[in-house]
Coordinates of C-alpha atoms in Angstrom, one line a residue:
M1 CA -21.8 11.5 -11.0
E2 CA -21.2 14.5 -13.4
S3 CA -22.7 12.4 -16.2
S4 CA -25.8 11.7 -14.1
F5 CA -26.4 15.4 -13.4
H6 CA -25.9 16.1 -17.1
F7 CA -28.5 13.4 -17.9
I8 CA -31.0 15.1 -15.5
N9 CA -30.5 18.5 -16.9
Q10 CA -31.1 17.3 -20.4
A11 CA -34.2 15.5 -19.3
L12 CA -35.6 18.6 -17.6
L13 CA -35.0 20.6 -20.8
I14 CA -37.1 18.0 -22.7
T15 CA -40.0 18.3 -20.2
Q16 CA -40.1 22.1 -20.7
N17 CA -41.3 21.5 -24.2
F18 CA -44.6 20.1 -23.0
T19 CA -47.4 22.7 -22.5
S20 CA -50.1 20.3 -21.4
F21 CA -49.9 19.3 -17.7
P22 CA -50.8 15.6 -18.3
H23 CA -48.2 15.4 -21.0
F24 CA -45.7 17.0 -18.6
L25 CA -46.5 14.5 -15.9
T26 CA -46.1 11.6 -18.4
A27 CA -42.8 12.9 -19.7
S28 CA -41.5 13.5 -16.2
A29 CA -42.4 10.0 -15.1
C30 CA -40.7 8.5 -18.1
V31 CA -37.6 10.6 -17.4
L32 CA -37.5 9.4 -13.7
I33 CA -37.9 5.8 -14.7
A34 CA -35.2 6.1 -17.3
F35 CA -32.8 7.8 -14.8
F36 CA -33.3 5.3 -12.0
G37 CA -33.0 2.5 -14.5
Y38 CA -29.8 3.9 -15.7
Y39 CA -28.5 4.4 -12.2
F40 CA -29.3 1.0 -10.8
F41 CA -28.7 -1.2 -13.9
K42 CA -25.7 0.6 -15.5
P43 CA -22.7 -1.8 -15.8
R44 CA -20.3 -1.4 -12.9
C45 CA -16.6 -2.0 -13.1
I46 CA -15.7 -4.6 -10.5
I47 CA -12.0 -5.0 -9.7
Y48 CA -10.9 -8.5 -8.7
L49 CA -7.6 -9.3 -7.0
I50 CA -6.8 -12.8 -8.4
D51 CA -3.6 -13.3 -6.4
F52 CA -0.3 -11.6 -5.5
S53 CA 3.2 -12.7 -4.8
C54 CA 5.8 -11.2 -2.5
Y55 CA 9.6 -11.5 -2.9
Q56 CA 11.4 -13.6 -0.3
P57 CA 15.1 -13.0 -0.2
P58 CA 17.4 -15.9 0.2
D59 CA 19.0 -16.3 3.7
F60 CA 22.4 -15.3 2.5
L61 CA 21.2 -11.8 1.9
R62 CA 20.2 -11.2 5.5
A63 CA 21.8 -8.2 7.1
P64 CA 22.1 -8.7 10.9
V65 CA 22.6 -5.4 12.8
S66 CA 26.2 -6.4 13.9
N67 CA 27.1 -7.2 10.2
F68 CA 25.4 -4.0 9.0
I69 CA 27.4 -1.8 11.4
E70 CA 30.6 -3.7 10.7
H71 CA 30.2 -3.1 6.9
L72 CA 29.5 0.6 7.4
T73 CA 32.6 0.8 9.6
I74 CA 35.0 -1.1 7.3
S75 CA 33.7 0.9 4.3
G76 CA 35.3 4.0 5.8
V77 CA 32.5 6.3 4.5
F78 CA 31.2 7.5 7.9
D79 CA 32.7 9.2 10.8
Q80 CA 32.2 7.8 14.3
E81 CA 29.3 10.0 15.2
S82 CA 27.3 9.0 12.1
L83 CA 28.1 5.3 12.8
D84 CA 26.9 5.6 16.4
L85 CA 23.7 7.3 15.3
Q86 CA 22.9 4.6 12.7
Q87 CA 23.6 1.8 15.2
K88 CA 21.4 3.5 17.8
I89 CA 18.5 3.8 15.2
L90 CA 19.0 0.2 14.1
E91 CA 18.8 -1.2 17.6
R92 CA 15.5 0.6 18.2
S93 CA 14.0 0.2 14.8
G94 CA 12.0 -2.9 15.4
I95 CA 13.8 -4.6 12.5
S96 CA 15.3 -8.0 13.0
D97 CA 18.5 -9.6 11.8
D98 CA 16.3 -11.5 9.2
A99 CA 15.7 -8.4 7.1
S100 CA 17.8 -8.4 3.9
V101 CA 19.6 -6.1 1.5
P102 CA 20.8 -6.8 -2.1
A103 CA 24.1 -8.5 -2.8
T104 CA 25.6 -5.3 -4.1
V105 CA 25.0 -3.6 -0.7
H106 CA 26.9 -6.4 1.0
E107 CA 29.9 -5.4 -1.0
I108 CA 32.6 -3.2 0.7
P109 CA 32.1 -0.4 -0.1
P110 CA 28.5 -0.9 -1.2
N111 CA 27.9 -0.8 -5.0
A112 CA 25.5 2.0 -5.8
S113 CA 25.9 1.9 -9.6
L114 CA 23.2 1.8 -12.2
S115 CA 24.0 -1.8 -13.0
A116 CA 23.6 -2.7 -9.4
A117 CA 20.2 -1.1 -9.3
R118 CA 19.2 -2.9 -12.4
E119 CA 20.5 -6.2 -11.0
E120 CA 18.4 -5.7 -7.8
T121 CA 15.3 -4.9 -9.8
H122 CA 15.7 -7.9 -12.1
E123 CA 16.2 -10.2 -9.1
I124 CA 13.1 -9.1 -7.3
L125 CA 10.6 -8.5 -10.1
F126 CA 11.5 -11.4 -12.3
A127 CA 11.2 -13.8 -9.4
I128 CA 7.8 -12.7 -8.2
V129 CA 6.3 -12.3 -11.7
E130 CA 7.4 -15.8 -12.6
D131 CA 6.0 -17.1 -9.4
L132 CA 2.6 -15.5 -10.0
F133 CA 2.4 -16.6 -13.7
S134 CA 3.4 -20.2 -13.0
K135 CA 1.0 -20.5 -10.1
H136 CA -1.9 -19.5 -12.2
E137 CA -0.7 -20.6 -15.6
I138 CA -0.8 -17.1 -17.0
D139 CA 0.4 -16.4 -20.5
P140 CA 2.3 -13.2 -20.4
K141 CA 0.7 -12.1 -23.7
S142 CA -2.7 -12.2 -21.9
I143 CA -1.7 -9.1 -19.7
D144 CA -3.5 -6.0 -21.0
I145 CA -2.3 -3.4 -18.5
L146 CA 1.1 -3.2 -16.7
V147 CA 1.9 -0.7 -14.0
S148 CA 5.1 -0.5 -11.9
N149 CA 6.0 1.9 -9.1
C150 CA 9.5 2.5 -7.8
S151 CA 10.0 5.9 -6.2
L152 CA 13.8 6.6 -6.5
F153 CA 15.0 4.3 -9.3
C154 CA 13.7 5.5 -12.7
P155 CA 15.9 4.0 -15.4
S156 CA 15.6 4.2 -19.2
P157 CA 14.3 1.9 -20.6
S158 CA 11.7 1.9 -17.8
I159 CA 10.9 -0.9 -15.3
T160 CA 7.8 -1.9 -17.2
S161 CA 10.0 -2.2 -20.3
M162 CA 12.2 -4.6 -18.5
I163 CA 9.2 -6.8 -17.7
I164 CA 7.8 -6.6 -21.3
N165 CA 11.2 -7.6 -22.7
R166 CA 11.8 -10.4 -20.1
F167 CA 8.4 -12.1 -20.5
G168 CA 7.7 -11.3 -24.2
M169 CA 4.5 -9.3 -23.6
R170 CA 2.2 -7.9 -26.4
S171 CA 3.1 -4.8 -28.4
D172 CA -0.2 -3.2 -27.6
I173 CA 0.1 -3.6 -23.8
K174 CA -0.8 -0.4 -21.9
S175 CA 2.3 0.1 -19.6
F176 CA 3.0 2.8 -17.0
S177 CA 6.0 3.3 -14.8
L178 CA 5.4 5.5 -11.8
S179 CA 8.3 7.1 -9.9
G180 CA 8.8 9.7 -7.1
M181 CA 5.5 8.9 -5.5
G182 CA 6.8 7.4 -2.2
C183 CA 5.8 4.4 -0.1
S184 CA 2.1 4.8 -0.8
A185 CA 2.5 4.3 -4.6
G186 CA 1.2 0.7 -4.4
I187 CA -2.3 1.9 -3.8
L188 CA -1.9 4.6 -6.4
S189 CA -1.0 1.9 -8.9
V190 CA -4.1 -0.1 -8.1
N191 CA -6.1 3.2 -8.4
L192 CA -4.6 3.8 -11.9
V193 CA -5.6 0.3 -12.9
K194 CA -9.1 0.8 -11.6
D195 CA -9.5 4.0 -13.7
L196 CA -8.1 2.3 -16.8
M197 CA -10.4 -0.7 -16.4
K198 CA -13.5 1.6 -16.5
I199 CA -12.6 2.2 -20.1
H200 CA -11.0 -1.2 -21.0
G201 CA -13.4 -4.0 -20.3
D202 CA -12.4 -7.7 -19.9
S203 CA -8.8 -6.8 -19.0
L204 CA -6.1 -8.4 -17.0
A205 CA -3.6 -6.2 -15.2
L206 CA -0.3 -6.7 -13.5
V207 CA 0.9 -4.2 -10.8
L208 CA 4.5 -4.3 -9.6
S209 CA 5.6 -2.5 -6.4
M210 CA 9.1 -2.2 -5.1
E211 CA 11.9 0.2 -4.1
A212 CA 15.6 -0.2 -5.2
V213 CA 17.9 -0.1 -2.1
S214 CA 21.2 -0.4 -4.0
P215 CA 21.5 3.2 -5.5
N216 CA 20.0 5.1 -2.6
G217 CA 22.3 4.8 0.3
Y218 CA 23.3 8.1 1.9
R219 CA 27.0 8.7 2.6
G220 CA 27.0 12.0 4.4
K221 CA 26.7 13.3 7.9
C222 CA 23.2 14.8 8.0
K223 CA 21.3 13.1 10.8
S224 CA 17.8 13.3 9.1
M225 CA 19.2 11.7 6.0
L226 CA 21.0 8.9 7.8
I227 CA 17.7 7.4 9.1
A228 CA 16.8 6.0 5.6
N229 CA 20.0 4.0 5.6
T230 CA 18.8 2.0 8.6
I231 CA 15.2 1.2 7.9
F232 CA 14.9 0.3 4.1
R233 CA 15.3 -3.3 3.0
M234 CA 14.8 -5.2 -0.2
G235 CA 11.4 -6.5 -1.2
G236 CA 8.7 -6.3 -3.8
A237 CA 5.2 -7.5 -4.7
A238 CA 3.4 -8.5 -7.9
I239 CA -0.4 -8.1 -7.9
L240 CA -2.7 -9.7 -10.5
L241 CA -6.0 -7.7 -11.1
S242 CA -8.9 -8.3 -13.4
N243 CA -12.3 -6.9 -14.3
R244 CA -13.3 -10.1 -16.2
K245 CA -16.4 -11.9 -15.0
Q246 CA -14.8 -15.3 -15.6
D247 CA -12.1 -14.5 -13.0
S248 CA -14.6 -13.8 -10.1
H249 CA -14.7 -17.5 -9.1
K250 CA -10.9 -17.7 -8.6
A251 CA -10.2 -14.3 -7.3
K252 CA -9.2 -13.9 -3.6
Y253 CA -10.5 -10.3 -3.1
K254 CA -12.8 -7.7 -4.5
L255 CA -11.9 -4.0 -4.4
Q256 CA -14.4 -2.0 -2.3
H257 CA -13.0 1.5 -2.0
I258 CA -9.9 3.6 -2.7
I259 CA -9.5 7.0 -1.0
R260 CA -6.5 9.2 -1.9
T261 CA -5.4 12.2 0.2
H262 CA -2.6 14.6 -0.8
V263 CA -1.6 17.4 1.7
G264 CA 1.3 18.7 -0.4
S265 CA -0.2 22.2 -0.4
D266 CA 1.1 22.5 3.2
T267 CA 4.8 23.2 3.2
E268 CA 5.6 21.2 6.3
S269 CA 3.9 18.2 4.9
Y270 CA 5.6 18.6 1.5
E271 CA 9.0 18.7 3.0
S272 CA 8.5 15.9 5.6
V273 CA 10.1 13.3 3.2
M274 CA 12.4 14.8 0.6
Q275 CA 15.2 13.7 -1.5
Q276 CA 17.8 16.4 -1.4
V277 CA 21.5 17.3 -1.5
D278 CA 23.4 18.0 1.8
E279 CA 26.1 20.7 2.4
E280 CA 28.8 18.4 1.0
G281 CA 26.8 17.7 -2.2
K282 CA 25.8 14.2 -1.2
V283 CA 22.3 13.0 -2.1
G284 CA 19.9 11.3 0.3
V285 CA 16.3 11.2 1.6
A286 CA 15.7 13.4 4.6
L287 CA 12.9 12.4 7.1
S288 CA 11.8 15.3 9.2
K289 CA 11.0 15.2 12.9
Q290 CA 7.4 16.2 12.1
L291 CA 6.8 13.1 9.9
V292 CA 4.5 11.3 12.4
R293 CA 2.5 14.4 13.0
V294 CA 2.2 15.0 9.2
A295 CA 1.1 11.4 8.7
S296 CA -1.5 11.7 11.4
K297 CA -2.9 14.9 9.8
A298 CA -3.1 13.3 6.4
L299 CA -4.7 10.1 7.8
K300 CA -7.3 12.2 9.6
I301 CA -8.4 13.8 6.3
N302 CA -8.4 10.4 4.6
V303 CA -10.5 8.9 7.4
V304 CA -13.1 11.6 7.2
Q305 CA -13.7 10.7 3.5
L306 CA -13.6 6.9 4.1
G307 CA -15.7 6.8 7.2
P308 CA -19.1 7.5 5.7
R309 CA -18.5 4.8 3.1
V310 CA -17.6 2.0 5.5
L311 CA -18.8 2.7 9.0
P312 CA -22.2 1.6 10.4
Y313 CA -24.7 4.4 11.0
S314 CA -24.4 4.0 14.7
E315 CA -20.7 4.9 14.6
Q316 CA -21.3 7.8 12.3
L317 CA -24.0 9.2 14.6
K318 CA -21.7 9.0 17.6
Y319 CA -19.1 11.0 15.7
I320 CA -21.6 13.7 14.6
I321 CA -23.0 14.1 18.2
S322 CA -19.5 14.4 19.6
F323 CA -18.6 16.9 16.9
I324 CA -21.6 19.1 17.8
K325 CA -20.9 18.8 21.6
R326 CA -17.3 20.0 21.0
K327 CA -18.6 22.8 18.9
W328 CA -20.7 24.0 21.8
G329 CA -18.0 23.5 24.3
M330 CA -19.7 20.5 25.9
H331 CA -17.0 18.0 25.1
K332 CA -13.2 18.2 24.8
E333 CA -12.5 15.4 22.3
I334 CA -14.3 14.3 19.1
Y335 CA -15.3 10.6 19.2
T336 CA -13.0 8.3 17.3
P337 CA -15.2 5.8 15.5
N338 CA -14.6 2.1 16.1
F339 CA -13.3 1.0 12.7
K340 CA -13.2 -2.6 13.9
K341 CA -17.0 -2.6 13.3
A342 CA -16.2 -2.0 9.6
F343 CA -13.0 -4.1 9.2
E344 CA -11.7 -7.4 10.4
H345 CA -8.1 -6.6 9.5
F346 CA -5.7 -3.7 9.2
C347 CA -2.6 -3.4 7.1
I348 CA -0.6 -0.3 8.1
H349 CA 2.5 0.7 6.0
A350 CA 5.5 -0.7 7.9
G351 CA 7.4 2.5 7.5
G352 CA 8.8 2.3 11.1
R353 CA 7.8 1.8 14.7
A354 CA 6.7 5.4 15.1
I355 CA 4.4 5.3 12.1
I356 CA 2.7 2.0 13.2
E357 CA 2.3 3.2 16.8
G358 CA 1.0 6.5 15.7
V359 CA -1.8 5.0 13.6
E360 CA -2.5 2.5 16.3
K361 CA -3.0 5.3 18.8
H362 CA -4.9 7.6 16.3
L363 CA -7.5 4.8 15.4
K364 CA -7.5 3.4 19.0
L365 CA -6.6 -0.1 17.7
D366 CA -5.4 -3.1 19.8
K367 CA -1.9 -4.7 19.6
E368 CA -3.5 -7.6 17.7
D369 CA -4.8 -5.2 15.1
V370 CA -1.3 -4.1 14.1
E371 CA 0.4 -7.4 14.5
A372 CA 0.7 -7.9 10.8
S373 CA 2.4 -4.5 10.4
R374 CA 4.8 -5.0 13.3
S375 CA 5.7 -8.5 12.1
T376 CA 6.4 -7.3 8.6
L377 CA 8.6 -4.5 9.9
Y378 CA 10.4 -7.0 12.1
R379 CA 11.1 -9.6 9.5
Y380 CA 11.3 -7.7 6.2
G381 CA 12.0 -4.1 7.3
N382 CA 10.6 -1.1 5.4
T383 CA 10.1 -2.4 1.9
S384 CA 8.3 0.8 0.8
S385 CA 5.1 0.4 -1.2
S386 CA 5.2 -3.5 -1.1
S387 CA 5.0 -3.7 2.7
L388 CA 1.1 -3.7 2.6
W389 CA 1.2 -6.9 0.6
Y390 CA 3.6 -8.7 3.0
E391 CA 1.1 -7.8 5.7
L392 CA -1.8 -9.2 3.8
Q393 CA 0.2 -12.4 3.2
Y394 CA 0.9 -12.6 6.9
L395 CA -2.8 -12.6 7.6
E396 CA -3.3 -15.3 5.0
A397 CA -0.5 -17.5 6.4
K398 CA -1.8 -17.2 9.9
G399 CA -5.2 -18.5 8.7
R400 CA -7.0 -15.3 9.9
M401 CA -8.5 -14.2 6.5
K402 CA -11.9 -15.6 6.1
K403 CA -14.4 -15.3 3.3
G404 CA -16.5 -12.2 3.8
D405 CA -13.8 -10.4 5.8
K406 CA -12.8 -6.8 4.9
V407 CA -9.2 -5.5 5.2
W408 CA -8.1 -1.9 5.3
Q409 CA -4.7 -1.1 3.7
I410 CA -3.3 2.3 4.8
G411 CA -0.3 3.7 2.9
F412 CA 1.8 6.8 3.5
G413 CA 4.2 8.4 1.1
S414 CA 6.2 11.5 0.3
G415 CA 4.3 14.5 -1.0
F416 CA 2.7 14.0 1.5
K417 CA 0.1 11.3 0.8
A418 CA -2.1 9.1 2.8
N419 CA -4.0 6.5 0.8
S420 CA -6.5 3.8 1.7
A421 CA -7.7 0.7 -0.1
V422 CA -10.5 -1.6 1.2
W423 CA -10.7 -5.2 0.0
K424 CA -13.3 -7.8 0.7
C425 CA -12.3 -11.5 0.8
I426 CA -14.5 -13.4 -1.6
S427 CA -12.9 -16.9 -1.5
E428 CA -11.7 -19.4 1.0
I429 CA -8.0 -18.7 1.7
D430 CA -5.8 -21.8 2.3
S431 CA -3.2 -20.9 4.9
R432 CA -1.1 -23.7 3.7
D433 CA -0.4 -22.0 0.3
R434 CA 3.2 -21.2 0.0
N435 CA 4.1 -17.5 0.4
A436 CA 6.8 -15.2 1.9
W437 CA 5.8 -16.3 5.4
S438 CA 5.3 -20.0 5.1
D439 CA 8.8 -21.1 6.4
R440 CA 8.6 -19.2 9.7
I441 CA 5.0 -18.2 10.3
H442 CA 4.9 -20.4 13.4
L443 CA 7.5 -18.1 15.1
Y444 CA 5.2 -15.0 14.8
P445 CA 4.2 -12.8 16.5
V446 CA 7.6 -12.1 18.0
C447 CA 7.6 -11.3 21.7
G448 CA 9.6 -12.5 24.7
D449 CA 10.7 -16.1 24.3
A450 CA 9.5 -16.2 20.7
S451 CA 12.1 -13.5 19.8
S452 CA 14.8 -15.7 21.2
A453 CA 13.5 -18.7 19.4
L454 CA 13.5 -16.9 16.1
R455 CA 17.0 -15.6 16.6
T456 CA 18.1 -19.2 17.4
E457 CA 16.5 -20.6 14.3
L458 CA 18.0 -17.9 12.1
L459 CA 21.5 -18.7 13.5
S460 CA 21.1 -22.5 13.1

């Protein structure tokens, strides 16, 4: 946009050199034609999502609530009050016995060493990258851009270096390892690739999203820091992106919009999710009681920016009219636009029941609209930045994603950040394709008798 304004200013300066009115008109017409030609025919960077893979832990890594509490008790790390609190949170978390933790966390006491974190990272990322490459017969040397995000585990050499070494990627690959950016970093990684691809044409990019559970268990007594122990589980996603025209026919989705919101200038928001040291010198991540309110505030700002880009004019007009009425005291509430007129599907970060329910209420969605998010939380727990991709795979496995459909991914993360990504499905999705849901998709959504059936199958 700035380059366009610069172009206009330069053109106006040129027209000032003409003293004759006919010459001025001719020059002005040429400038306008050139400007509109540039605007409408300039090359646009289209980001294609070729495919993605989500990690599916083996069944022996499952962590049923009873086993989870038993391990915490036997480890001797926590007092009874802390154990009771964690059990209470687990039972109300909306996370099933199917959610998994790394092998090192199953040890007594849990192994939180650097080698344990590396082992977990290797297990997850190597598996999903190999799956993605083999499925599409991708030569690792063809990858031009590599971006990883893992908030709390930031080793040296970096996570991207692990992947480069394991798969023998090129020496001129553009690699970036993001850390400390929370559960919304998956969308941030896609945004980084988008910006890089504006400069680097005909590129293939690989994005890796995960969080390492092994090194981040909290062993103290602070209630706000014990919550993270109960909701985070192992998982990860690998996403293959391209801006090459030849990939358009095999890509699943096309990126429509990315909107990033950061409310870190507000202290309450900044401190709502924070890694810190307790009074006993033990490190953990504290989740404040205001977290849902902070997320709602950030989402509201994000939606105001996204709405005009995606909503039909009728919905925008209703919002404007209600805003004016409230300004004049004629109406108490501002109209909440019906985003189901813009999107067929919603993927809300599976950060916890309260987050999902908060977004559902704020956007006035139905239970079916948040089914993918609730099912992901139930089966896989909070897998941080990768949860949005498990949700998208859920929609695919259910056969709900149709060509032409639009899906809205909503991510939240420390800082505090709310990020949105909008994708349009541009191919026919085969629900029979193997993914992280294929083995048990028939048991979802879980409710009533289905919950009992799922538990029976897991135990058999």
